[in-house]
Short mmCIF file of N, CA and C in Angstrom, two decimals:
data_model
loop_
_atom_site.label_atom_id
_atom_site.label_comp_id
_atom_site.label_asym_id
_atom_site.label_seq_id
_atom_site.Cartn_x
_atom_site.Cartn_y
_atom_site.Cartn_z
N MET A 1 -42.43 20.56 88.33
CA MET A 1 -41.14 20.17 87.92
C MET A 1 -41.20 19.17 86.77
N ASN A 2 -42.11 18.32 86.79
CA ASN A 2 -42.31 17.38 85.71
C ASN A 2 -42.61 18.09 84.39
N PHE A 3 -43.35 19.18 84.48
CA PHE A 3 -43.71 19.97 83.30
C PHE A 3 -42.44 20.55 82.65
N PHE A 4 -41.55 21.13 83.45
CA PHE A 4 -40.31 21.71 82.92
C PHE A 4 -39.38 20.64 82.32
N LEU A 5 -39.37 19.49 82.91
CA LEU A 5 -38.55 18.41 82.39
C LEU A 5 -39.07 17.95 81.03
N GLN A 6 -40.40 17.90 80.86
CA GLN A 6 -40.98 17.52 79.58
C GLN A 6 -40.70 18.59 78.51
N VAL A 7 -40.76 19.86 78.86
CA VAL A 7 -40.49 20.95 77.94
C VAL A 7 -39.02 20.93 77.50
N ASN A 8 -38.14 20.72 78.47
CA ASN A 8 -36.72 20.66 78.16
C ASN A 8 -36.39 19.49 77.23
N ARG A 9 -37.06 18.35 77.44
CA ARG A 9 -36.85 17.19 76.56
C ARG A 9 -37.31 17.52 75.14
N LYS A 10 -38.45 18.17 75.02
CA LYS A 10 -38.96 18.53 73.70
C LYS A 10 -38.01 19.50 73.01
N ILE A 11 -37.50 20.48 73.74
CA ILE A 11 -36.58 21.46 73.16
C ILE A 11 -35.29 20.76 72.73
N ILE A 12 -34.79 19.88 73.55
CA ILE A 12 -33.56 19.15 73.23
C ILE A 12 -33.76 18.30 71.98
N ILE A 13 -34.88 17.59 71.90
CA ILE A 13 -35.18 16.74 70.72
C ILE A 13 -35.32 17.62 69.47
N ILE A 14 -35.97 18.76 69.59
CA ILE A 14 -36.13 19.66 68.45
C ILE A 14 -34.77 20.20 68.02
N LEU A 15 -33.93 20.61 68.97
CA LEU A 15 -32.61 21.13 68.65
C LEU A 15 -31.73 20.05 67.98
N ILE A 16 -31.75 18.84 68.51
CA ILE A 16 -30.97 17.75 67.90
C ILE A 16 -31.46 17.46 66.50
N SER A 17 -32.77 17.43 66.31
CA SER A 17 -33.34 17.19 64.97
C SER A 17 -32.94 18.31 64.02
N PHE A 18 -33.00 19.55 64.48
CA PHE A 18 -32.63 20.70 63.65
C PHE A 18 -31.16 20.58 63.21
N PHE A 19 -30.26 20.25 64.17
CA PHE A 19 -28.84 20.13 63.83
C PHE A 19 -28.58 18.95 62.90
N LEU A 20 -29.30 17.86 63.05
CA LEU A 20 -29.14 16.73 62.16
C LEU A 20 -29.56 17.09 60.72
N VAL A 21 -30.68 17.77 60.60
CA VAL A 21 -31.16 18.19 59.28
C VAL A 21 -30.18 19.19 58.66
N LEU A 22 -29.71 20.14 59.45
CA LEU A 22 -28.76 21.12 58.98
C LEU A 22 -27.46 20.45 58.55
N SER A 23 -26.95 19.52 59.34
CA SER A 23 -25.72 18.80 58.99
C SER A 23 -25.88 17.99 57.70
N PHE A 24 -27.02 17.35 57.54
CA PHE A 24 -27.28 16.58 56.34
C PHE A 24 -27.33 17.51 55.11
N ALA A 25 -27.95 18.69 55.24
CA ALA A 25 -28.03 19.62 54.13
C ALA A 25 -26.64 20.13 53.74
N VAL A 26 -25.83 20.45 54.72
CA VAL A 26 -24.46 20.91 54.44
C VAL A 26 -23.65 19.80 53.77
N TYR A 27 -23.84 18.57 54.23
CA TYR A 27 -23.15 17.43 53.65
C TYR A 27 -23.54 17.25 52.17
N LYS A 28 -24.83 17.36 51.87
CA LYS A 28 -25.32 17.20 50.50
C LYS A 28 -24.76 18.31 49.60
N ILE A 29 -24.73 19.55 50.10
CA ILE A 29 -24.21 20.67 49.31
C ILE A 29 -22.72 20.45 48.98
N ASN A 30 -21.96 20.07 49.99
CA ASN A 30 -20.53 19.81 49.77
C ASN A 30 -20.29 18.62 48.85
N LEU A 31 -21.12 17.59 48.95
CA LEU A 31 -21.01 16.44 48.08
C LEU A 31 -21.29 16.82 46.64
N ASN A 32 -22.29 17.67 46.41
CA ASN A 32 -22.60 18.13 45.05
C ASN A 32 -21.46 18.97 44.48
N LYS A 33 -20.87 19.84 45.31
CA LYS A 33 -19.73 20.64 44.85
C LYS A 33 -18.58 19.73 44.46
N PHE A 34 -18.30 18.72 45.28
CA PHE A 34 -17.22 17.78 45.00
C PHE A 34 -17.50 17.01 43.70
N LYS A 35 -18.73 16.55 43.51
CA LYS A 35 -19.08 15.81 42.29
C LYS A 35 -18.94 16.70 41.08
N ASN A 36 -19.41 17.95 41.14
CA ASN A 36 -19.30 18.86 40.00
C ASN A 36 -17.85 19.15 39.65
N LYS A 37 -17.03 19.38 40.65
CA LYS A 37 -15.63 19.71 40.42
C LYS A 37 -14.91 18.52 39.80
N ASN A 38 -15.16 17.33 40.30
CA ASN A 38 -14.43 16.14 39.84
C ASN A 38 -15.06 15.51 38.60
N SER A 39 -16.31 15.80 38.31
CA SER A 39 -16.93 15.23 37.13
C SER A 39 -16.27 15.77 35.86
N GLU A 40 -15.81 17.05 35.90
CA GLU A 40 -15.10 17.60 34.76
C GLU A 40 -13.80 16.84 34.52
N LYS A 41 -13.09 16.51 35.60
CA LYS A 41 -11.84 15.76 35.47
C LYS A 41 -12.12 14.35 34.96
N ILE A 42 -13.17 13.72 35.48
CA ILE A 42 -13.50 12.36 35.06
C ILE A 42 -13.91 12.36 33.59
N GLU A 43 -14.70 13.36 33.19
CA GLU A 43 -15.12 13.46 31.79
C GLU A 43 -13.91 13.68 30.88
N GLU A 44 -12.98 14.51 31.33
CA GLU A 44 -11.76 14.77 30.56
C GLU A 44 -10.94 13.49 30.40
N LEU A 45 -10.82 12.73 31.47
CA LEU A 45 -10.05 11.51 31.43
C LEU A 45 -10.72 10.45 30.55
N SER A 46 -12.04 10.41 30.56
CA SER A 46 -12.74 9.35 29.83
C SER A 46 -12.74 9.59 28.33
N THR A 47 -12.39 10.79 27.85
CA THR A 47 -12.36 11.03 26.41
C THR A 47 -11.07 10.55 25.78
N ASN A 48 -10.09 10.15 26.54
CA ASN A 48 -8.80 9.70 26.03
C ASN A 48 -8.65 8.21 26.26
N ASP A 49 -8.07 7.52 25.27
CA ASP A 49 -7.82 6.09 25.41
C ASP A 49 -6.60 5.85 26.30
N ILE A 50 -5.60 6.75 26.20
CA ILE A 50 -4.36 6.59 26.97
C ILE A 50 -4.02 7.89 27.64
N ILE A 51 -3.64 7.83 28.90
CA ILE A 51 -3.15 8.99 29.63
C ILE A 51 -1.65 8.80 29.80
N ASN A 52 -0.87 9.82 29.49
CA ASN A 52 0.60 9.79 29.57
C ASN A 52 1.22 8.60 28.83
N PRO A 53 0.91 8.46 27.52
CA PRO A 53 1.49 7.34 26.78
C PRO A 53 3.00 7.50 26.59
N LYS A 54 3.69 6.35 26.51
CA LYS A 54 5.13 6.31 26.25
C LYS A 54 5.39 5.22 25.22
N PHE A 55 6.14 5.56 24.18
CA PHE A 55 6.53 4.62 23.14
C PHE A 55 7.99 4.83 22.82
N THR A 56 8.55 3.93 22.03
CA THR A 56 9.93 4.14 21.57
C THR A 56 10.00 3.81 20.09
N LEU A 57 10.87 4.55 19.39
CA LEU A 57 11.27 4.23 18.03
C LEU A 57 12.69 3.67 18.15
N ASN A 58 12.86 2.47 17.71
CA ASN A 58 14.17 1.82 17.83
C ASN A 58 14.84 1.74 16.48
N ASN A 59 16.03 2.29 16.38
CA ASN A 59 16.82 2.07 15.19
C ASN A 59 18.23 1.72 15.61
N LYS A 60 19.10 1.46 14.62
CA LYS A 60 20.45 0.98 14.95
C LYS A 60 21.30 2.03 15.66
N LYS A 61 21.04 3.32 15.40
CA LYS A 61 21.88 4.37 15.94
C LYS A 61 21.43 4.86 17.32
N GLN A 62 20.11 4.86 17.56
CA GLN A 62 19.62 5.46 18.80
C GLN A 62 18.21 4.99 19.12
N ILE A 63 17.80 5.23 20.34
CA ILE A 63 16.43 4.99 20.79
C ILE A 63 15.77 6.34 20.95
N ILE A 64 14.61 6.50 20.33
CA ILE A 64 13.85 7.75 20.42
C ILE A 64 12.62 7.48 21.29
N GLU A 65 12.55 8.16 22.41
CA GLU A 65 11.40 8.01 23.32
C GLU A 65 10.32 8.99 22.93
N VAL A 66 9.08 8.50 22.85
CA VAL A 66 7.93 9.32 22.48
C VAL A 66 6.99 9.39 23.70
N THR A 67 6.68 10.63 24.13
CA THR A 67 5.76 10.81 25.25
C THR A 67 4.73 11.86 24.92
N ALA A 68 3.62 11.84 25.62
CA ALA A 68 2.55 12.84 25.45
C ALA A 68 1.69 12.82 26.70
N ASN A 69 0.78 13.79 26.81
CA ASN A 69 -0.16 13.80 27.92
C ASN A 69 -1.37 12.93 27.66
N GLU A 70 -1.79 12.84 26.39
CA GLU A 70 -3.00 12.10 26.01
C GLU A 70 -2.78 11.34 24.72
N GLY A 71 -3.57 10.30 24.51
CA GLY A 71 -3.55 9.56 23.27
C GLY A 71 -4.86 8.90 23.00
N ASN A 72 -5.21 8.80 21.71
CA ASN A 72 -6.41 8.10 21.27
C ASN A 72 -6.10 7.14 20.14
N PHE A 73 -6.54 5.91 20.27
CA PHE A 73 -6.35 4.92 19.22
C PHE A 73 -7.31 5.24 18.08
N LEU A 74 -6.75 5.41 16.87
CA LEU A 74 -7.58 5.59 15.69
C LEU A 74 -7.79 4.24 15.00
N THR A 75 -6.77 3.40 15.03
CA THR A 75 -6.83 2.01 14.57
C THR A 75 -5.98 1.21 15.56
N ASN A 76 -5.73 -0.04 15.21
CA ASN A 76 -4.89 -0.88 16.10
C ASN A 76 -3.46 -0.35 16.22
N THR A 77 -2.98 0.31 15.16
CA THR A 77 -1.59 0.77 15.16
C THR A 77 -1.48 2.29 15.14
N LEU A 78 -2.47 3.01 14.68
CA LEU A 78 -2.41 4.48 14.61
C LEU A 78 -2.92 5.09 15.90
N ILE A 79 -2.09 5.98 16.48
CA ILE A 79 -2.44 6.63 17.73
C ILE A 79 -2.27 8.12 17.55
N LEU A 80 -3.29 8.88 17.91
CA LEU A 80 -3.22 10.34 17.87
C LEU A 80 -2.74 10.80 19.24
N LEU A 81 -1.52 11.33 19.30
CA LEU A 81 -0.94 11.83 20.54
C LEU A 81 -1.22 13.32 20.63
N LYS A 82 -1.64 13.79 21.82
CA LYS A 82 -2.01 15.19 21.98
C LYS A 82 -1.41 15.76 23.28
N ASN A 83 -1.23 17.07 23.24
CA ASN A 83 -0.79 17.85 24.40
C ASN A 83 0.60 17.45 24.90
N ASN A 84 1.53 18.35 24.67
CA ASN A 84 2.91 18.19 25.14
C ASN A 84 3.56 16.92 24.59
N VAL A 85 3.45 16.73 23.26
CA VAL A 85 4.07 15.57 22.63
C VAL A 85 5.57 15.83 22.48
N LYS A 86 6.38 14.84 22.87
CA LYS A 86 7.84 15.03 22.85
C LYS A 86 8.51 13.77 22.33
N PHE A 87 9.43 13.98 21.37
CA PHE A 87 10.31 12.93 20.88
C PHE A 87 11.69 13.29 21.40
N SER A 88 12.33 12.38 22.11
CA SER A 88 13.65 12.72 22.64
C SER A 88 14.61 11.53 22.50
N SER A 89 15.82 11.88 22.15
CA SER A 89 16.90 10.90 22.06
C SER A 89 18.15 11.55 22.64
N SER A 90 19.26 10.87 22.56
CA SER A 90 20.50 11.45 23.05
C SER A 90 21.01 12.56 22.15
N ARG A 91 20.47 12.64 20.93
CA ARG A 91 20.94 13.62 19.94
C ARG A 91 20.00 14.82 19.75
N PHE A 92 18.71 14.66 19.98
CA PHE A 92 17.77 15.74 19.70
C PHE A 92 16.48 15.59 20.49
N LYS A 93 15.66 16.64 20.41
CA LYS A 93 14.31 16.64 20.98
C LYS A 93 13.40 17.32 19.96
N ILE A 94 12.17 16.82 19.83
CA ILE A 94 11.14 17.47 19.00
C ILE A 94 9.90 17.64 19.86
N PHE A 95 9.34 18.85 19.82
CA PHE A 95 8.13 19.16 20.60
C PHE A 95 7.00 19.53 19.64
N SER A 96 5.78 19.09 19.95
CA SER A 96 4.60 19.44 19.16
C SER A 96 3.38 19.28 20.04
N THR A 97 2.24 19.77 19.56
CA THR A 97 1.00 19.65 20.33
C THR A 97 0.16 18.47 19.90
N GLU A 98 0.37 17.98 18.65
CA GLU A 98 -0.44 16.88 18.15
C GLU A 98 0.35 16.10 17.10
N VAL A 99 0.42 14.78 17.26
CA VAL A 99 1.21 13.93 16.36
C VAL A 99 0.44 12.64 16.12
N LEU A 100 0.45 12.21 14.85
CA LEU A 100 -0.12 10.91 14.48
C LEU A 100 1.03 9.92 14.46
N PHE A 101 0.97 8.94 15.35
CA PHE A 101 2.06 7.97 15.54
C PHE A 101 1.60 6.61 15.07
N ASP A 102 2.39 5.98 14.19
CA ASP A 102 2.10 4.62 13.72
C ASP A 102 3.06 3.67 14.41
N ASN A 103 2.53 2.93 15.35
CA ASN A 103 3.36 2.04 16.17
C ASN A 103 3.91 0.88 15.37
N LYS A 104 3.18 0.40 14.39
CA LYS A 104 3.64 -0.74 13.58
C LYS A 104 4.74 -0.33 12.62
N GLU A 105 4.54 0.75 11.88
CA GLU A 105 5.51 1.21 10.90
C GLU A 105 6.64 2.04 11.52
N GLN A 106 6.49 2.41 12.80
CA GLN A 106 7.48 3.23 13.51
C GLN A 106 7.69 4.57 12.79
N THR A 107 6.56 5.24 12.48
CA THR A 107 6.57 6.55 11.85
C THR A 107 5.74 7.52 12.66
N ALA A 108 5.94 8.82 12.39
CA ALA A 108 5.17 9.86 13.08
C ALA A 108 4.99 11.02 12.12
N GLU A 109 3.85 11.72 12.26
CA GLU A 109 3.57 12.87 11.42
C GLU A 109 2.82 13.91 12.22
N SER A 110 3.22 15.17 12.04
CA SER A 110 2.54 16.28 12.70
C SER A 110 2.30 17.39 11.68
N LYS A 111 1.14 18.00 11.74
CA LYS A 111 0.84 19.16 10.90
C LYS A 111 0.68 20.41 11.78
N LYS A 112 1.06 20.28 13.03
CA LYS A 112 1.01 21.39 13.99
C LYS A 112 2.40 21.99 14.17
N GLN A 113 2.43 23.18 14.73
CA GLN A 113 3.70 23.86 14.99
C GLN A 113 4.61 22.95 15.80
N SER A 114 5.85 22.79 15.35
CA SER A 114 6.80 21.88 15.98
C SER A 114 8.15 22.56 16.16
N LYS A 115 8.89 22.06 17.15
CA LYS A 115 10.21 22.63 17.44
C LYS A 115 11.21 21.47 17.61
N PHE A 116 12.29 21.55 16.83
CA PHE A 116 13.37 20.57 16.88
C PHE A 116 14.57 21.26 17.55
N ILE A 117 15.17 20.60 18.51
CA ILE A 117 16.32 21.15 19.21
C ILE A 117 17.41 20.08 19.28
N SER A 118 18.61 20.48 18.86
CA SER A 118 19.79 19.62 19.05
C SER A 118 20.93 20.51 19.56
N GLU A 119 22.12 19.99 19.61
CA GLU A 119 23.23 20.70 20.24
C GLU A 119 23.46 22.10 19.65
N ASN A 120 23.52 22.24 18.35
CA ASN A 120 23.81 23.53 17.74
C ASN A 120 22.73 24.00 16.77
N THR A 121 21.58 23.37 16.79
CA THR A 121 20.54 23.68 15.82
C THR A 121 19.17 23.74 16.49
N GLU A 122 18.38 24.69 16.02
CA GLU A 122 16.97 24.78 16.43
C GLU A 122 16.15 25.00 15.16
N ILE A 123 15.12 24.18 14.97
CA ILE A 123 14.25 24.28 13.79
C ILE A 123 12.82 24.43 14.26
N ASN A 124 12.15 25.49 13.81
CA ASN A 124 10.73 25.70 14.04
C ASN A 124 10.01 25.47 12.71
N ALA A 125 9.03 24.57 12.70
CA ALA A 125 8.33 24.24 11.46
C ALA A 125 6.85 24.06 11.72
N GLN A 126 6.09 24.02 10.61
CA GLN A 126 4.64 23.84 10.72
C GLN A 126 4.28 22.35 10.67
N GLY A 127 5.20 21.51 10.97
CA GLY A 127 4.94 20.08 11.02
C GLY A 127 6.18 19.30 10.65
N PHE A 128 6.11 17.97 10.77
CA PHE A 128 7.25 17.11 10.45
C PHE A 128 6.77 15.73 10.16
N ASN A 129 7.65 14.94 9.52
CA ASN A 129 7.44 13.50 9.30
C ASN A 129 8.67 12.78 9.80
N ILE A 130 8.47 11.73 10.53
CA ILE A 130 9.56 10.85 10.94
C ILE A 130 9.31 9.50 10.29
N SER A 131 10.33 9.03 9.57
CA SER A 131 10.19 7.73 8.89
C SER A 131 11.48 6.93 9.08
N GLU A 132 11.48 5.72 8.50
CA GLU A 132 12.64 4.83 8.58
C GLU A 132 13.11 4.64 10.02
N ASN A 133 12.18 4.36 10.90
CA ASN A 133 12.44 4.11 12.33
C ASN A 133 13.17 5.26 13.00
N GLY A 134 12.91 6.48 12.58
CA GLY A 134 13.54 7.63 13.18
C GLY A 134 14.82 8.08 12.51
N ASN A 135 15.24 7.39 11.46
CA ASN A 135 16.48 7.77 10.77
C ASN A 135 16.27 8.99 9.87
N LYS A 136 15.03 9.24 9.44
CA LYS A 136 14.74 10.33 8.51
C LYS A 136 13.69 11.26 9.12
N ILE A 137 14.01 12.55 9.23
CA ILE A 137 13.09 13.55 9.74
C ILE A 137 12.94 14.63 8.68
N THR A 138 11.72 14.88 8.22
CA THR A 138 11.45 15.90 7.24
C THR A 138 10.56 16.96 7.87
N PHE A 139 10.91 18.23 7.70
CA PHE A 139 10.11 19.32 8.24
C PHE A 139 9.24 19.91 7.15
N ASN A 140 7.99 20.26 7.50
CA ASN A 140 7.02 20.71 6.51
C ASN A 140 6.60 22.15 6.75
N GLY A 141 6.06 22.76 5.70
CA GLY A 141 5.52 24.11 5.81
C GLY A 141 6.60 25.15 6.02
N LYS A 142 6.19 26.29 6.52
CA LYS A 142 7.14 27.37 6.80
C LYS A 142 8.10 26.91 7.89
N THR A 143 9.39 26.97 7.59
CA THR A 143 10.40 26.42 8.49
C THR A 143 11.49 27.48 8.72
N LYS A 144 11.89 27.59 9.98
CA LYS A 144 12.97 28.52 10.35
C LYS A 144 14.07 27.71 11.03
N VAL A 145 15.28 27.84 10.49
CA VAL A 145 16.43 27.12 11.02
C VAL A 145 17.36 28.11 11.70
N SER A 146 17.74 27.85 12.94
CA SER A 146 18.71 28.70 13.66
C SER A 146 19.92 27.85 14.02
N LEU A 147 21.08 28.33 13.61
CA LEU A 147 22.32 27.63 13.94
C LEU A 147 23.13 28.44 14.94
N LYS A 148 23.67 27.79 15.95
CA LYS A 148 24.53 28.48 16.90
C LYS A 148 25.89 28.71 16.28
N LYS A 149 26.54 29.74 16.71
CA LYS A 149 27.85 30.08 16.20
C LYS A 149 28.86 29.04 16.68
N TRP A 150 29.72 28.64 15.79
CA TRP A 150 30.77 27.69 16.13
C TRP A 150 32.05 28.48 16.30
N ASN A 151 32.74 28.24 17.38
CA ASN A 151 34.02 28.88 17.62
C ASN A 151 35.13 27.93 17.19
N ILE A 152 35.68 28.22 16.02
CA ILE A 152 36.76 27.35 15.52
C ILE A 152 38.01 28.22 15.38
N PHE A 153 39.05 27.82 16.04
CA PHE A 153 40.31 28.54 15.98
C PHE A 153 41.26 27.78 15.06
N LEU A 154 41.80 28.47 14.08
CA LEU A 154 42.73 27.84 13.15
C LEU A 154 44.16 28.18 13.48
#
């Protein structure tokens, strides 16, 4: 009987050791998968100086809010805004994928495809310039202007 008790102890110790080693291996594999999946996200985040930046252009007539998904400081005042860049005010919205924003001069410039939308107007252009604190917007390159029909009864 003592012999069987010793054999059972050895089998139990071997089985416990086997399960511990197996559990540790599975843990390491899952940890590596997690690190690989999240390292891409961490690397993506670390290449940008600002995530979800928000700025405003203030002029006497309106406040223009500037948002984007990413931003990189090129100088103390120049910021390259990327991915889903949007200028919005109570009067209009401008969408683009990449805009150079000067926080000090309160100007913006894009050489990428842009879309301007207001109440009765839509403008698609290959870029734009915003100057004079948002009072002046110039569209560049090939530009298409669409005007909605006005219903005026005389």
